[in-house]
PDB file of C-alpha atoms in Angstrom:
ATOM      1  CA  ALA A   1     133.934  98.640  92.072  1.00 77.00           C
ATOM      2  CA  LEU A   2     131.248 100.888  90.763  1.00 85.00           C
ATOM      3  CA  PHE A   3     129.004  98.347  88.921  1.00 86.00           C
ATOM      4  CA  PRO A   4     127.236  96.566  92.070  1.00 88.00           C
ATOM      5  CA  ARG A   5     126.746 100.042  93.910  1.00 88.00           C
ATOM      6  CA  TYR A   6     125.009 101.288  90.632  1.00 90.00           C
ATOM      7  CA  LYS A   7     123.191  98.132  89.781  1.00 90.00           C
ATOM      8  CA  LYS A   8     121.958  98.264  93.395  1.00 90.00           C
ATOM      9  CA  TRP A   9     120.786 101.697  92.842  1.00 90.00           C
ATOM     10  CA  CYS A  10     119.119 100.882  90.101  1.00 91.00           C
ATOM     11  CA  ASP A  11     117.017  98.131  91.389  1.00 92.00           C
ATOM     12  CA  SER A  12     115.836 100.052  94.340  1.00 91.00           C
ATOM     13  CA  TYR A  13     114.995 103.366  92.454  1.00 92.00           C
ATOM     14  CA  PHE A  14     113.132 101.827  89.056  1.00 93.00           C
ATOM     15  CA  TYR A  15     110.570  99.801  91.593  1.00 93.00           C
ATOM     16  CA  LEU A  16     107.015 100.014  91.355  1.00 94.00           C
ATOM     17  CA  PRO A  17     105.747  99.310  95.110  1.00 94.00           C
ATOM     18  CA  GLY A  18     102.198  98.618  94.202  1.00 92.00           C
ATOM     19  CA  ARG A  19     103.326  96.150  91.511  1.00 93.00           C
ATOM     20  CA  GLN A  20     106.304  94.779  93.448  1.00 94.00           C
ATOM     21  CA  GLU A  21     108.244  94.786  90.189  1.00 94.00           C
ATOM     22  CA  HIS A  22     110.972  96.601  88.536  1.00 93.00           C
ATOM     23  CA  ARG A  23     110.817  98.780  85.715  1.00 89.00           C
ATOM     24  CA  GLY A  24     113.262  97.000  83.948  1.00 88.00           C
ATOM     25  CA  VAL A  25     115.863  93.960  83.883  1.00 88.00           C
ATOM     26  CA  GLY A  26     118.575  95.693  85.051  1.00 80.00           C
ATOM     27  CA  GLY A  27     121.474  98.323  84.277  1.00 87.00           C
ATOM     28  CA  ILE A  28     122.960 100.868  86.269  1.00 89.00           C
ATOM     29  CA  PHE A  29     121.553 104.120  87.783  1.00 89.00           C
ATOM     30  CA  PHE A  30     123.434 107.319  88.862  1.00 86.00           C
ATOM     31  CA  ASP A  31     122.442 110.987  89.052  1.00 83.00           C
ATOM     32  CA  ASP A  32     123.421 114.287  91.047  1.00 75.00           C
ATOM     33  CA  LEU A  33     127.186 112.738  90.322  1.00 76.00           C
ATOM     34  CA  GLU A  34     128.243 116.719  91.210  1.00 64.00           C
ATOM     35  CA  GLY A  35     127.263 116.010  94.688  1.00 60.00           C
ATOM     36  CA  MET A  36     128.335 112.644  95.034  1.00 59.00           C
ATOM     37  CA  GLU A  37     132.094 112.611  96.879  1.00 54.00           C
ATOM     38  CA  GLY A  38     133.847 110.095  95.547  1.00 55.00           C
ATOM     39  CA  GLY A  39     130.718 108.537  93.524  1.00 58.00           C
ATOM     40  CA  MET A  40     132.395 108.614  90.062  1.00 62.00           C
ATOM     41  CA  GLU A  41     135.871 107.063  90.646  1.00 59.00           C
ATOM     42  CA  GLU A  42     136.955 103.542  91.813  1.00 50.00           C
ATOM     43  CA  GLY A  43     140.404 104.162  92.760  1.00 44.00           C
ATOM     44  CA  ALA A  44     142.401 107.313  93.820  1.00 39.00           C
ATOM     45  CA  GLU A  45     142.483 109.131  90.605  1.00 45.00           C
ATOM     46  CA  GLY A  46     141.777 112.798  90.694  1.00 48.00           C
ATOM     47  CA  LYS A  47     142.549 113.097  94.473  1.00 50.00           C
ATOM     48  CA  GLU A  48     145.617 114.806  94.199  1.00 53.00           C
ATOM     49  CA  GLU A  49     143.853 117.528  92.014  1.00 53.00           C
ATOM     50  CA  GLU A  50     141.085 117.842  94.349  1.00 54.00           C
ATOM     51  CA  LYS A  51     143.698 118.239  97.342  1.00 55.00           C
ATOM     52  CA  GLU A  52     145.695 121.013  95.523  1.00 58.00           C
ATOM     53  CA  GLU A  53     142.530 122.780  94.529  1.00 55.00           C
ATOM     54  CA  GLU A  54     141.472 122.695  98.411  1.00 55.00           C
ATOM     55  CA  GLU A  55     144.702 124.100  99.103  1.00 57.00           C
ATOM     56  CA  ARG A  56     143.901 126.953  96.908  1.00 56.00           C
ATOM     57  CA  GLY A  57     140.821 128.036  98.454  1.00 54.00           C
ATOM     58  CA  GLY A  58     138.310 125.582  96.457  1.00 58.00           C
ATOM     59  CA  GLU A  59     138.019 127.732  93.554  1.00 54.00           C
ATOM     60  CA  GLY A  60     137.060 125.997  90.568  1.00 63.00           C
ATOM     61  CA  ARG A  61     136.107 122.877  92.602  1.00 69.00           C
ATOM     62  CA  LYS A  62     132.747 122.960  91.483  1.00 68.00           C
ATOM     63  CA  GLU A  63     133.793 123.294  87.972  1.00 72.00           C
ATOM     64  CA  GLY A  64     136.072 120.415  88.370  1.00 83.00           C
ATOM     65  CA  ARG A  65     133.359 118.269  89.916  1.00 84.00           C
ATOM     66  CA  VAL A  66     130.936 119.047  87.098  1.00 85.00           C
ATOM     67  CA  GLU A  67     133.801 118.007  84.359  1.00 89.00           C
ATOM     68  CA  LYS A  68     134.574 115.111  86.082  1.00 88.00           C
ATOM     69  CA  ALA A  69     130.411 114.248  86.158  1.00 88.00           C
ATOM     70  CA  ARG A  70     130.601 114.948  82.480  1.00 90.00           C
ATOM     71  CA  ARG A  71     133.737 112.622  81.700  1.00 92.00           C
ATOM     72  CA  PHE A  72     132.244 109.850  83.664  1.00 90.00           C
ATOM     73  CA  THR A  73     128.873 110.183  81.963  1.00 91.00           C
ATOM     74  CA  GLU A  74     130.624 110.000  78.804  1.00 94.00           C
ATOM     75  CA  ALA A  75     132.734 106.678  79.558  1.00 92.00           C
ATOM     76  CA  VAL A  76     129.313 105.021  80.798  1.00 91.00           C
ATOM     77  CA  ALA A  77     127.901 105.757  77.365  1.00 91.00           C
ATOM     78  CA  ARG A  78     131.272 104.803  75.463  1.00 93.00           C
ATOM     79  CA  SER A  79     131.133 101.388  77.515  1.00 90.00           C
ATOM     80  CA  PHE A  80     127.382 100.765  77.006  1.00 88.00           C
ATOM     81  CA  MET A  81     126.972 101.624  73.206  1.00 93.00           C
ATOM     82  CA  PRO A  82     129.253  98.820  71.843  1.00 94.00           C
ATOM     83  CA  SER A  83     126.970  96.278  73.361  1.00 90.00           C
ATOM     84  CA  TYR A  84     123.825  97.683  73.283  1.00 92.00           C
ATOM     85  CA  LEU A  85     124.264  98.355  69.201  1.00 96.00           C
ATOM     86  CA  SER A  86     125.027  95.011  68.848  1.00 96.00           C
ATOM     87  CA  LEU A  87     122.016  93.763  70.402  1.00 94.00           C
ATOM     88  CA  VAL A  88     120.112  96.308  68.403  1.00 96.00           C
ATOM     89  CA  ARG A  89     121.589  94.988  65.065  1.00 97.00           C
ATOM     90  CA  ARG A  90     121.497  91.425  65.719  1.00 97.00           C
ATOM     91  CA  ARG A  91     117.471  91.580  66.721  1.00 96.00           C
ATOM     92  CA  ARG A  92     116.329  94.809  64.822  1.00 96.00           C
ATOM     93  CA  ASP A  93     114.647  92.651  61.987  1.00 97.00           C
ATOM     94  CA  GLU A  94     113.090  89.881  63.937  1.00 97.00           C
ATOM     95  CA  PRO A  95     109.487  89.720  63.304  1.00 97.00           C
ATOM     96  CA  PHE A  96     106.686  90.227  66.179  1.00 95.00           C
ATOM     97  CA  ASP A  97     103.156  89.327  66.187  1.00 96.00           C
ATOM     98  CA  GLU A  98     100.543  91.493  67.739  1.00 96.00           C
ATOM     99  CA  LYS A  99     100.532  89.631  71.082  1.00 95.00           C
ATOM    100  CA  GLN A 100     103.983  90.831  71.615  1.00 96.00           C
ATOM    101  CA  ARG A 101     102.945  94.295  70.420  1.00 96.00           C
ATOM    102  CA  GLN A 102     100.483  94.189  73.245  1.00 96.00           C
ATOM    103  CA  TRP A 103     102.975  93.174  75.675  1.00 96.00           C
ATOM    104  CA  MET A 104     105.396  96.020  74.743  1.00 96.00           C
ATOM    105  CA  LEU A 105     102.595  98.298  75.075  1.00 97.00           C
ATOM    106  CA  LEU A 106     101.595  97.241  78.632  1.00 96.00           C
ATOM    107  CA  ARG A 107     105.633  97.465  79.247  1.00 95.00           C
ATOM    108  CA  ARG A 108     105.610 101.274  78.048  1.00 95.00           C
ATOM    109  CA  GLY A 109     102.524 101.615  80.620  1.00 95.00           C
ATOM    110  CA  ARG A 110     104.553 100.636  83.183  1.00 94.00           C
ATOM    111  CA  TYR A 111     107.740 102.891  82.006  1.00 93.00           C
ATOM    112  CA  LEU A 112     104.859 105.789  81.937  1.00 93.00           C
ATOM    113  CA  GLU A 113     103.457 104.695  85.195  1.00 92.00           C
ATOM    114  CA  PHE A 114     106.812 104.550  87.120  1.00 93.00           C
ATOM    115  CA  ASN A 115     107.577 108.141  85.693  1.00 91.00           C
ATOM    116  CA  LEU A 116     104.429 110.011  86.708  1.00 90.00           C
ATOM    117  CA  LEU A 117     103.845 108.377  90.263  1.00 91.00           C
ATOM    118  CA  TYR A 118     107.750 108.240  91.531  1.00 92.00           C
ATOM    119  CA  ASP A 119     110.232 109.739  89.211  1.00 90.00           C
ATOM    120  CA  ARG A 120     112.027 112.398  90.971  1.00 87.00           C
ATOM    121  CA  GLY A 121     112.661 114.613  87.858  1.00 87.00           C
ATOM    122  CA  VAL A 122     109.092 113.979  86.421  1.00 88.00           C
ATOM    123  CA  LYS A 123     107.626 115.316  90.079  1.00 86.00           C
ATOM    124  CA  PHE A 124     110.141 118.234  89.977  1.00 86.00           C
ATOM    125  CA  GLY A 125     108.871 119.018  86.557  1.00 85.00           C
ATOM    126  CA  LEU A 126     105.510 118.652  87.139  1.00 85.00           C
ATOM    127  CA  ALA A 127     105.621 121.120  90.372  1.00 86.00           C
ATOM    128  CA  GLY A 128     107.512 123.509  88.201  1.00 86.00           C
ATOM    129  CA  GLY A 129     104.937 123.713  85.748  1.00 84.00           C
ATOM    130  CA  ARG A 130     106.544 122.232  83.254  1.00 85.00           C
ATOM    131  CA  PHE A 131     104.062 119.685  81.774  1.00 86.00           C
ATOM    132  CA  GLU A 132     104.785 119.782  78.173  1.00 90.00           C
ATOM    133  CA  SER A 133     108.289 118.945  78.654  1.00 85.00           C
ATOM    134  CA  VAL A 134     107.274 116.236  81.068  1.00 85.00           C
ATOM    135  CA  MET A 135     104.642 114.714  78.652  1.00 88.00           C
ATOM    136  CA  VAL A 136     106.423 114.843  75.570  1.00 89.00           C
ATOM    137  CA  SER A 137     108.874 112.403  77.188  1.00 87.00           C
ATOM    138  CA  ALA A 138     106.164 109.954  77.401  1.00 90.00           C
ATOM    139  CA  PRO A 139     105.864 106.975  74.814  1.00 93.00           C
ATOM    140  CA  PRO A 140     103.683 107.959  71.957  1.00 93.00           C
ATOM    141  CA  MET A 141     101.628 104.830  72.679  1.00 96.00           C
ATOM    142  CA  ALA A 142     101.279 102.962  75.875  1.00 96.00           C
ATOM    143  CA  ALA A 143      98.549 100.230  77.238  1.00 96.00           C
ATOM    144  CA  TRP A 144      96.956  99.191  80.509  1.00 94.00           C
ATOM    145  CA  LYS A 145      94.935  96.086  81.225  1.00 95.00           C
ATOM    146  CA  TYR A 146      93.457  95.577  84.669  1.00 94.00           C
ATOM    147  CA  ASN A 147      95.315  92.818  86.598  1.00 92.00           C
ATOM    148  CA  HIS A 148      96.964  91.427  83.634  1.00 93.00           C
ATOM    149  CA  GLN A 149      98.503  88.164  84.174  1.00 93.00           C
ATOM    150  CA  PRO A 150     101.039  86.508  81.014  1.00 95.00           C
ATOM    151  CA  GLU A 151     100.190  83.208  80.031  1.00 95.00           C
ATOM    152  CA  GLU A 152     102.263  80.604  82.339  1.00 96.00           C
ATOM    153  CA  GLY A 153     105.409  79.436  80.825  1.00 96.00           C
ATOM    154  CA  SER A 154     105.510  82.175  78.156  1.00 96.00           C
ATOM    155  CA  GLU A 155     108.169  84.433  77.501  1.00 95.00           C
ATOM    156  CA  GLU A 156     106.530  87.077  79.171  1.00 96.00           C
ATOM    157  CA  ALA A 157     106.032  84.991  82.201  1.00 96.00           C
ATOM    158  CA  ARG A 158     109.673  84.740  82.386  1.00 95.00           C
ATOM    159  CA  LEU A 159     110.330  88.320  81.958  1.00 94.00           C
ATOM    160  CA  LEU A 160     107.808  89.236  84.662  1.00 94.00           C
ATOM    161  CA  ALA A 161     109.454  86.770  87.135  1.00 94.00           C
ATOM    162  CA  VAL A 162     112.802  88.694  86.494  1.00 93.00           C
ATOM    163  CA  LEU A 163     111.029  91.936  86.943  1.00 94.00           C
ATOM    164  CA  LYS A 164     109.941  90.591  90.510  1.00 94.00           C
ATOM    165  CA  THR A 165     113.192  89.505  91.465  1.00 91.00           C
ATOM    166  CA  PRO A 166     116.222  91.331  89.775  1.00 86.00           C
ATOM    167  CA  ARG A 167     119.237  89.264  89.265  1.00 86.00           C
ATOM    168  CA  ASP A 168     122.949  90.033  88.901  1.00 83.00           C
ATOM    169  CA  TRP A 169     123.767  89.810  85.475  1.00 79.00           C
ATOM    170  CA  ALA A 170     127.473  90.502  85.516  1.00 75.00           C
TER     171      ALA A 170
END
């Protein structure tokens, strides 16, 4: 099954080692699917076509992998969106207070911290002089507080406990 592999990849990639916390509560992560042999399928689907292509000298094999990666990514999006949109519809009108807003800004700060310090794509963009492209992807507002500790027993403290020790939600 793909989920355990991509969940583990998510938990190890989106990690802030200096804080010993993960950037989010879970999910999956994958990149460079084109270069991952067998990284997009659970079964033997497509193996016959690959074998035939190899026998023809490999022409079009790269295009086949690119197309396979595109289809896989689209399938992930199609399966993800119904549950995500359901959550958004259910919670989008919930009120929030200034304390919750500040917590959100701190979490956005962690997102930016991860991106600038650890994300491979951002490092690649910065090394290539694409500063504007990198910075435009940053949240418009973020916050940092030195050694911020959420109130014991709060929702924020519960979230931080999950960020320190990822759970298998499935």
